[in-house]
Amino acid sequence: MTKKNKNIREYPIVIANLKMNGLLRESMQNFKQLRSKINDSLLGCEIVMCPPYTLLRDFAEKVPGTGIKLGAQNCHDKADGAYTGSISARMIKDMTCEYVIVGHSERRTTRNEGSELICKKAEIAHTEKLNTIICIGETLYERENDLAKIVVREQVLHSIPKTSKAENTIIAYEPVWAIGTGKTPTLEQIEEMHKYISYVIKEEIKQFENEPRIVYGGSINSSNAKSILSAEHVDGLLVGKSSLDPDEFWKIIEAAG
Ligand code: PGA
């Protein structure tokens, strides 16, 4: 299998989605452990860590000089105002974040977020000069009923705003049935879907001068990271559970480098 052709797509990205996990002390200990490994190494990939909001400031103090970039897991679709309990893209930027995840399936399903809302979130994030990680992916029912491509196409077409370009947008293909389950698609299934997403972006959205990165997420661990990264059209990984263990996450970073 040949690897990527040019620019940012040549350099894999590994994104940690810590989800709703981690209290201050243990999280900072874990980070220290990860940092000690990074200190001795030449990083062969871009690393982004997306802790919960409550830890962003503490991570922001610790990441400078490590090569790790910071991201948040979600943002509101409005700039500011009376939205109790919400966090704006500007607030995330103010925490020195460079990235924000939008449209994670856990928000699409449990918070009822649809592609139109995700699109608005991504747009406001771009306005604040944040890079977006826009998540898409089919359910098991949809895969088993031959609907995976139809659903993924709809999500791609409706979740990506006009403000998106290759430099500020990453598409994360995360089959819902692979998230947190220990099941992963075959390499052929991953390649087929990434290739299809790339086709839809190129032929139907048409606004991208260069191709944005397409990363895979769902039950990534240190044993499968390398082979999934070797698949055609896979430009990086979005890692959930395995990013909570610094040793395991480090092995994934090594696999990417
Ligand atoms: P997982 O989660 O690695 O625990 O499957 C991935 C994700 O939800 O981003």
Tab-separated table of N, CA and C in Angstrom, residues 136-249:
chain	number	residue	atom	x	y	z
A	136	ILE	N	-17.936	11.719	11.926
A	136	ILE	CA	-19.033	11.105	11.179
A	136	ILE	C	-18.908	9.584	11.333
A	137	GLY	N	-19.961	8.870	11.040
A	137	GLY	CA	-19.867	7.404	11.116
A	137	GLY	C	-21.238	6.771	11.232
A	138	GLU	N	-21.340	5.549	10.739
A	138	GLU	CA	-22.619	4.855	10.698
A	138	GLU	C	-22.818	3.951	11.911
A	139	THR	N	-24.066	3.615	12.209
A	139	THR	CA	-24.376	2.666	13.284
A	139	THR	C	-24.256	1.233	12.737
A	140	LEU	N	-24.339	0.277	13.636
A	140	LEU	CA	-24.269	-1.127	13.219
A	140	LEU	C	-25.458	-1.471	12.322
A	141	TYR	N	-26.633	-0.972	12.708
A	141	TYR	CA	-27.829	-1.233	11.901
A	141	TYR	C	-27.608	-0.727	10.474
A	142	GLU	N	-27.062	0.476	10.390
A	142	GLU	CA	-26.852	1.068	9.064
A	142	GLU	C	-25.831	0.275	8.258
A	143	ARG	N	-24.764	-0.178	8.930
A	143	ARG	CA	-23.770	-0.989	8.209
A	143	ARG	C	-24.383	-2.302	7.741
A	144	GLU	N	-25.120	-2.952	8.653
A	144	GLU	CA	-25.670	-4.269	8.309
A	144	GLU	C	-26.751	-4.196	7.229
A	145	ASN	N	-27.328	-3.010	7.087
A	145	ASN	CA	-28.378	-2.860	6.085
A	145	ASN	C	-27.916	-2.083	4.858
A	146	ASP	N	-26.603	-2.100	4.671
A	146	ASP	CA	-26.029	-1.493	3.459
A	146	ASP	C	-26.308	0.000	3.331
A	147	LEU	N	-26.425	0.667	4.488
A	147	LEU	CA	-26.737	2.096	4.467
A	147	LEU	C	-25.538	2.952	4.856
A	148	ALA	N	-24.405	2.291	5.158
A	148	ALA	CA	-23.258	3.020	5.720
A	148	ALA	C	-22.833	4.192	4.839
A	149	LYS	N	-22.674	3.948	3.561
A	149	LYS	CA	-22.187	5.019	2.677
A	149	LYS	C	-23.219	6.141	2.531
A	150	ILE	N	-24.475	5.752	2.501
A	150	ILE	CA	-25.543	6.764	2.359
A	150	ILE	C	-25.518	7.701	3.568
A	151	VAL	N	-25.422	7.112	4.763
A	151	VAL	CA	-25.428	7.900	5.992
A	151	VAL	C	-24.173	8.769	6.082
A	152	VAL	N	-23.039	8.177	5.802
A	152	VAL	CA	-21.775	8.902	5.894
A	152	VAL	C	-21.757	10.056	4.875
A	153	ARG	N	-22.251	9.805	3.699
A	153	ARG	CA	-22.299	10.873	2.681
A	153	ARG	C	-23.153	12.041	3.167
A	154	GLU	N	-24.341	11.720	3.699
A	154	GLU	CA	-25.233	12.772	4.221
A	154	GLU	C	-24.530	13.579	5.311
A	155	GLN	N	-23.833	12.868	6.207
A	155	GLN	CA	-23.134	13.557	7.305
A	155	GLN	C	-22.022	14.445	6.763
A	156	VAL	N	-21.290	13.943	5.796
A	156	VAL	CA	-20.214	14.743	5.199
A	156	VAL	C	-20.813	15.993	4.541
A	157	LEU	N	-21.855	15.804	3.752
A	157	LEU	CA	-22.417	16.929	3.002
A	157	LEU	C	-23.013	17.999	3.911
A	158	HIS	N	-23.574	17.580	5.056
A	158	HIS	CA	-24.277	18.548	5.901
A	158	HIS	C	-23.517	19.017	7.131
A	159	SER	N	-22.396	18.384	7.449
A	159	SER	CA	-21.656	18.780	8.666
A	159	SER	C	-20.483	19.709	8.377
A	160	ILE	N	-20.085	19.781	7.125
A	160	ILE	CA	-18.887	20.561	6.784
A	160	ILE	C	-19.295	21.961	6.318
A	161	PRO	N	-18.858	23.017	7.031
A	161	PRO	CA	-19.273	24.374	6.651
A	161	PRO	C	-18.449	24.935	5.493
A	162	LYS	N	-18.921	26.030	4.968
A	162	LYS	CA	-18.219	26.717	3.862
A	162	LYS	C	-16.837	27.219	4.304
A	163	THR	N	-16.687	27.416	5.611
A	163	THR	CA	-15.410	27.930	6.130
A	163	THR	C	-14.319	26.855	6.176
A	164	SER	N	-14.690	25.616	5.905
A	164	SER	CA	-13.724	24.511	5.996
A	164	SER	C	-12.729	24.525	4.853
A	165	LYS	N	-11.488	24.287	5.184
A	165	LYS	CA	-10.465	24.007	4.177
A	165	LYS	C	-9.526	22.955	4.773
A	166	ALA	N	-8.618	22.471	3.947
A	166	ALA	CA	-7.758	21.372	4.411
A	166	ALA	C	-6.957	21.761	5.654
A	167	GLU	N	-6.628	23.034	5.755
A	167	GLU	CA	-5.762	23.486	6.849
A	167	GLU	C	-6.499	23.601	8.179
A	168	ASN	N	-7.834	23.704	8.164
A	168	ASN	CA	-8.541	23.880	9.452
A	168	ASN	C	-9.559	22.789	9.746
A	169	THR	N	-9.561	21.746	8.939
A	169	THR	CA	-10.591	20.712	9.113
A	169	THR	C	-10.001	19.309	9.009
A	170	ILE	N	-10.363	18.487	9.968
A	170	ILE	CA	-10.034	17.059	9.922
A	170	ILE	C	-11.362	16.313	9.983
A	171	ILE	N	-11.522	15.338	9.118
A	171	ILE	CA	-12.718	14.502	9.176
A	171	ILE	C	-12.338	13.242	9.944
A	172	ALA	N	-13.138	12.913	10.969
A	172	ALA	CA	-12.888	11.685	11.736
A	172	ALA	C	-13.975	10.675	11.411
A	173	TYR	N	-13.565	9.604	10.725
A	173	TYR	CA	-14.523	8.521	10.458
A	173	TYR	C	-14.510	7.583	11.654
A	174	GLU	N	-15.621	7.550	12.353
A	174	GLU	CA	-15.733	6.703	13.540
A	174	GLU	C	-17.028	5.894	13.451
A	175	PRO	N	-16.944	4.646	12.980
A	175	PRO	CA	-18.156	3.837	12.958
A	175	PRO	C	-18.680	3.696	14.394
A	176	VAL	N	-19.936	4.024	14.606
A	176	VAL	CA	-20.493	4.053	15.970
A	176	VAL	C	-20.318	2.692	16.653
A	177	TRP	N	-20.430	1.635	15.871
A	177	TRP	CA	-20.362	0.278	16.413
A	177	TRP	C	-18.936	-0.120	16.808
A	178	ALA	N	-17.965	0.690	16.430
A	178	ALA	CA	-16.574	0.381	16.791
A	178	ALA	C	-16.122	1.177	18.019
A	179	ILE	N	-16.920	2.158	18.428
A	179	ILE	CA	-16.497	3.038	19.524
A	179	ILE	C	-16.715	2.340	20.870
A	180	GLY	N	-15.606	2.143	21.576
A	180	GLY	CA	-15.672	1.574	22.916
A	180	GLY	C	-16.102	0.119	22.967
A	181	THR	N	-16.095	-0.565	21.833
A	181	THR	CA	-16.611	-1.939	21.800
A	181	THR	C	-15.511	-2.996	21.658
A	182	GLY	N	-14.316	-2.556	21.275
A	182	GLY	CA	-13.250	-3.518	21.008
A	182	GLY	C	-13.357	-4.109	19.606
A	183	LYS	N	-14.385	-3.704	18.864
A	183	LYS	CA	-14.527	-4.197	17.469
A	183	LYS	C	-14.023	-3.124	16.521
A	184	THR	N	-13.295	-3.556	15.504
A	184	THR	CA	-12.888	-2.586	14.480
A	184	THR	C	-13.269	-3.130	13.105
A	185	PRO	N	-13.510	-2.245	12.162
A	185	PRO	CA	-13.752	-2.719	10.801
A	185	PRO	C	-12.480	-3.377	10.265
A	186	THR	N	-12.579	-4.124	9.201
A	186	THR	CA	-11.378	-4.654	8.552
A	186	THR	C	-10.652	-3.489	7.867
A	187	LEU	N	-9.386	-3.713	7.571
A	187	LEU	CA	-8.619	-2.669	6.873
A	187	LEU	C	-9.285	-2.303	5.547
A	188	GLU	N	-9.824	-3.311	4.891
A	188	GLU	CA	-10.479	-3.063	3.590
A	188	GLU	C	-11.704	-2.168	3.791
A	189	GLN	N	-12.459	-2.434	4.865
A	189	GLN	CA	-13.651	-1.604	5.126
A	189	GLN	C	-13.248	-0.162	5.446
A	190	ILE	N	-12.160	-0.024	6.204
A	190	ILE	CA	-11.689	1.330	6.553
A	190	ILE	C	-11.234	2.051	5.295
A	191	GLU	N	-10.434	1.364	4.495
A	191	GLU	CA	-9.922	1.982	3.262
A	191	GLU	C	-11.065	2.372	2.335
A	192	GLU	N	-12.028	1.475	2.226
A	192	GLU	CA	-13.151	1.737	1.320
A	192	GLU	C	-13.915	2.989	1.768
A	193	MET	N	-14.161	3.104	3.078
A	193	MET	CA	-14.929	4.264	3.555
A	193	MET	C	-14.119	5.552	3.474
A	194	HIS	N	-12.835	5.480	3.815
A	194	HIS	CA	-12.012	6.700	3.734
A	194	HIS	C	-11.908	7.179	2.282
A	195	LYS	N	-11.779	6.220	1.387
A	195	LYS	CA	-11.701	6.560	-0.034
A	195	LYS	C	-13.020	7.206	-0.491
A	196	TYR	N	-14.107	6.661	0.003
A	196	TYR	CA	-15.426	7.187	-0.365
A	196	TYR	C	-15.616	8.611	0.175
A	197	ILE	N	-15.198	8.819	1.436
A	197	ILE	CA	-15.312	10.159	2.045
A	197	ILE	C	-14.489	11.151	1.228
A	198	SER	N	-13.298	10.724	0.882
A	198	SER	CA	-12.416	11.567	0.091
A	198	SER	C	-13.074	11.915	-1.259
A	199	TYR	N	-13.727	10.933	-1.859
A	199	TYR	CA	-14.425	11.139	-3.135
A	199	TYR	C	-15.565	12.156	-2.981
A	200	VAL	N	-16.367	11.988	-1.920
A	200	VAL	CA	-17.509	12.899	-1.696
A	200	VAL	C	-17.006	14.324	-1.493
A	201	ILE	N	-15.931	14.453	-0.731
A	201	ILE	CA	-15.374	15.788	-0.472
A	201	ILE	C	-14.911	16.425	-1.785
A	202	LYS	N	-14.239	15.633	-2.577
A	202	LYS	CA	-13.666	16.164	-3.815
A	202	LYS	C	-14.735	16.441	-4.879
A	203	GLU	N	-15.619	15.490	-5.055
A	203	GLU	CA	-16.563	15.582	-6.173
A	203	GLU	C	-17.857	16.307	-5.837
A	204	GLU	N	-18.226	16.309	-4.558
A	204	GLU	CA	-19.531	16.903	-4.240
A	204	GLU	C	-19.432	18.190	-3.442
A	205	ILE	N	-18.395	18.321	-2.616
A	205	ILE	CA	-18.291	19.569	-1.839
A	205	ILE	C	-17.501	20.606	-2.632
A	206	LYS	N	-16.458	20.155	-3.226
A	206	LYS	CA	-15.697	20.959	-4.210
A	206	LYS	C	-15.029	22.237	-3.690
A	207	GLN	N	-15.176	22.568	-2.420
A	207	GLN	CA	-14.601	23.837	-1.953
A	207	GLN	C	-13.152	23.701	-1.502
A	208	PHE	N	-12.649	22.459	-1.424
A	208	PHE	CA	-11.315	22.244	-0.883
A	208	PHE	C	-10.244	22.320	-1.960
A	209	GLU	N	-9.298	23.185	-1.719
A	209	GLU	CA	-8.180	23.292	-2.648
A	209	GLU	C	-7.265	22.072	-2.498
A	210	ASN	N	-6.989	21.743	-1.224
A	210	ASN	CA	-6.241	20.516	-0.922
A	210	ASN	C	-7.160	19.590	-0.144
A	211	GLU	N	-6.801	18.301	-0.139
A	211	GLU	CA	-7.652	17.332	0.543
A	211	GLU	C	-7.457	17.389	2.060
A	212	PRO	N	-8.536	17.504	2.832
A	212	PRO	CA	-8.359	17.520	4.287
A	212	PRO	C	-7.957	16.137	4.798
A	213	ARG	N	-7.392	16.119	5.984
A	213	ARG	CA	-7.024	14.831	6.569
A	213	ARG	C	-8.272	14.063	6.996
A	214	ILE	N	-8.216	12.751	6.793
A	214	ILE	CA	-9.313	11.889	7.240
A	214	ILE	C	-8.706	10.890	8.221
A	215	VAL	N	-9.145	10.951	9.469
A	215	VAL	CA	-8.593	10.061	10.486
A	215	VAL	C	-9.634	9.007	10.859
A	216	TYR	N	-9.123	7.905	11.395
A	216	TYR	CA	-10.022	6.826	11.829
A	216	TYR	C	-10.114	6.809	13.365
A	217	GLY	N	-11.295	6.539	13.893
A	217	GLY	CA	-11.466	6.353	15.339
A	217	GLY	C	-12.413	5.212	15.638
A	218	GLY	N	-12.185	4.527	16.758
A	218	GLY	CA	-13.034	3.410	17.187
A	218	GLY	C	-12.181	2.228	17.575
A	219	SER	N	-12.042	2.028	18.918
A	219	SER	CA	-11.306	0.886	19.478
A	219	SER	C	-9.855	0.787	18.997
A	220	ILE	N	-9.228	1.941	18.863
A	220	ILE	CA	-7.786	1.936	18.543
A	220	ILE	C	-7.012	1.538	19.797
A	221	ASN	N	-6.008	0.690	19.616
A	221	ASN	CA	-5.098	0.353	20.713
A	221	ASN	C	-3.697	0.167	20.139
A	222	SER	N	-2.754	-0.167	21.024
A	222	SER	CA	-1.366	-0.245	20.560
A	222	SER	C	-1.150	-1.425	19.613
A	223	SER	N	-2.046	-2.399	19.612
A	223	SER	CA	-1.862	-3.548	18.720
A	223	SER	C	-2.388	-3.296	17.306
A	224	ASN	N	-3.424	-2.446	17.189
A	224	ASN	CA	-3.981	-2.266	15.836
A	224	ASN	C	-3.608	-0.917	15.196
A	225	ALA	N	-2.974	-0.027	15.987
A	225	ALA	CA	-2.720	1.337	15.484
A	225	ALA	C	-1.877	1.337	14.206
A	226	LYS	N	-0.799	0.560	14.208
A	226	LYS	CA	0.128	0.616	13.073
A	226	LYS	C	-0.530	0.147	11.778
A	227	SER	N	-1.241	-0.976	11.874
A	227	SER	CA	-1.820	-1.487	10.630
A	227	SER	C	-2.924	-0.563	10.125
A	228	ILE	N	-3.702	0.013	11.034
A	228	ILE	CA	-4.771	0.916	10.571
A	228	ILE	C	-4.153	2.166	9.946
A	229	LEU	N	-3.073	2.635	10.538
A	229	LEU	CA	-2.397	3.809	9.967
A	229	LEU	C	-1.780	3.540	8.600
A	230	SER	N	-1.490	2.272	8.351
A	230	SER	CA	-0.877	1.945	7.059
A	230	SER	C	-1.919	1.893	5.943
A	231	ALA	N	-3.181	1.931	6.317
A	231	ALA	CA	-4.236	1.834	5.295
A	231	ALA	C	-4.276	3.100	4.450
A	232	GLU	N	-4.630	2.889	3.216
A	232	GLU	CA	-4.729	4.003	2.260
A	232	GLU	C	-5.774	5.011	2.734
A	233	HIS	N	-5.450	6.293	2.609
A	233	HIS	CA	-6.384	7.373	2.971
A	233	HIS	C	-6.599	7.537	4.469
A	234	VAL	N	-5.799	6.861	5.283
A	234	VAL	CA	-5.909	7.065	6.744
A	234	VAL	C	-4.771	7.999	7.158
A	235	ASP	N	-5.144	9.186	7.593
A	235	ASP	CA	-4.139	10.219	7.891
A	235	ASP	C	-3.875	10.380	9.380
A	236	GLY	N	-4.537	9.576	10.191
A	236	GLY	CA	-4.306	9.678	11.625
A	236	GLY	C	-5.365	8.907	12.386
A	237	LEU	N	-5.331	9.065	13.713
A	237	LEU	CA	-6.206	8.281	14.585
A	237	LEU	C	-6.869	9.175	15.627
A	238	LEU	N	-8.099	8.860	15.944
A	238	LEU	CA	-8.790	9.501	17.064
A	238	LEU	C	-8.968	8.414	18.123
A	239	VAL	N	-8.342	8.615	19.259
A	239	VAL	CA	-8.224	7.546	20.255
A	239	VAL	C	-9.015	7.901	21.514
A	240	GLY	N	-9.918	7.034	21.923
A	240	GLY	CA	-10.683	7.258	23.147
A	240	GLY	C	-10.045	6.556	24.323
A	241	LYS	N	-10.595	5.393	24.676
A	241	LYS	CA	-10.181	4.664	25.880
A	241	LYS	C	-8.669	4.487	26.020
A	242	SER	N	-8.015	4.127	24.934
A	242	SER	CA	-6.570	3.852	25.012
A	242	SER	C	-5.741	5.103	25.310
A	243	SER	N	-6.362	6.281	25.210
A	243	SER	CA	-5.600	7.496	25.511
A	243	SER	C	-5.604	7.795	27.011
A	244	LEU	N	-6.391	7.039	27.767
A	244	LEU	CA	-6.452	7.280	29.217
A	244	LEU	C	-5.256	6.667	29.940
A	245	ASP	N	-4.608	5.718	29.302
A	245	ASP	CA	-3.436	5.058	29.889
A	245	ASP	C	-2.189	5.617	29.180
A	246	PRO	N	-1.344	6.363	29.895
A	246	PRO	CA	-0.216	7.026	29.218
A	246	PRO	C	0.730	6.059	28.520
A	247	ASP	N	0.934	4.861	29.075
A	247	ASP	CA	1.840	3.901	28.424
A	247	ASP	C	1.243	3.406	27.106
A	248	GLU	N	-0.030	3.090	27.177
A	248	GLU	CA	-0.721	2.612	25.970
A	248	GLU	C	-0.780	3.722	24.918
A	249	PHE	N	-1.091	4.917	25.354
A	249	PHE	CA	-1.182	6.031	24.401
A	249	PHE	C	0.188	6.302	23.771
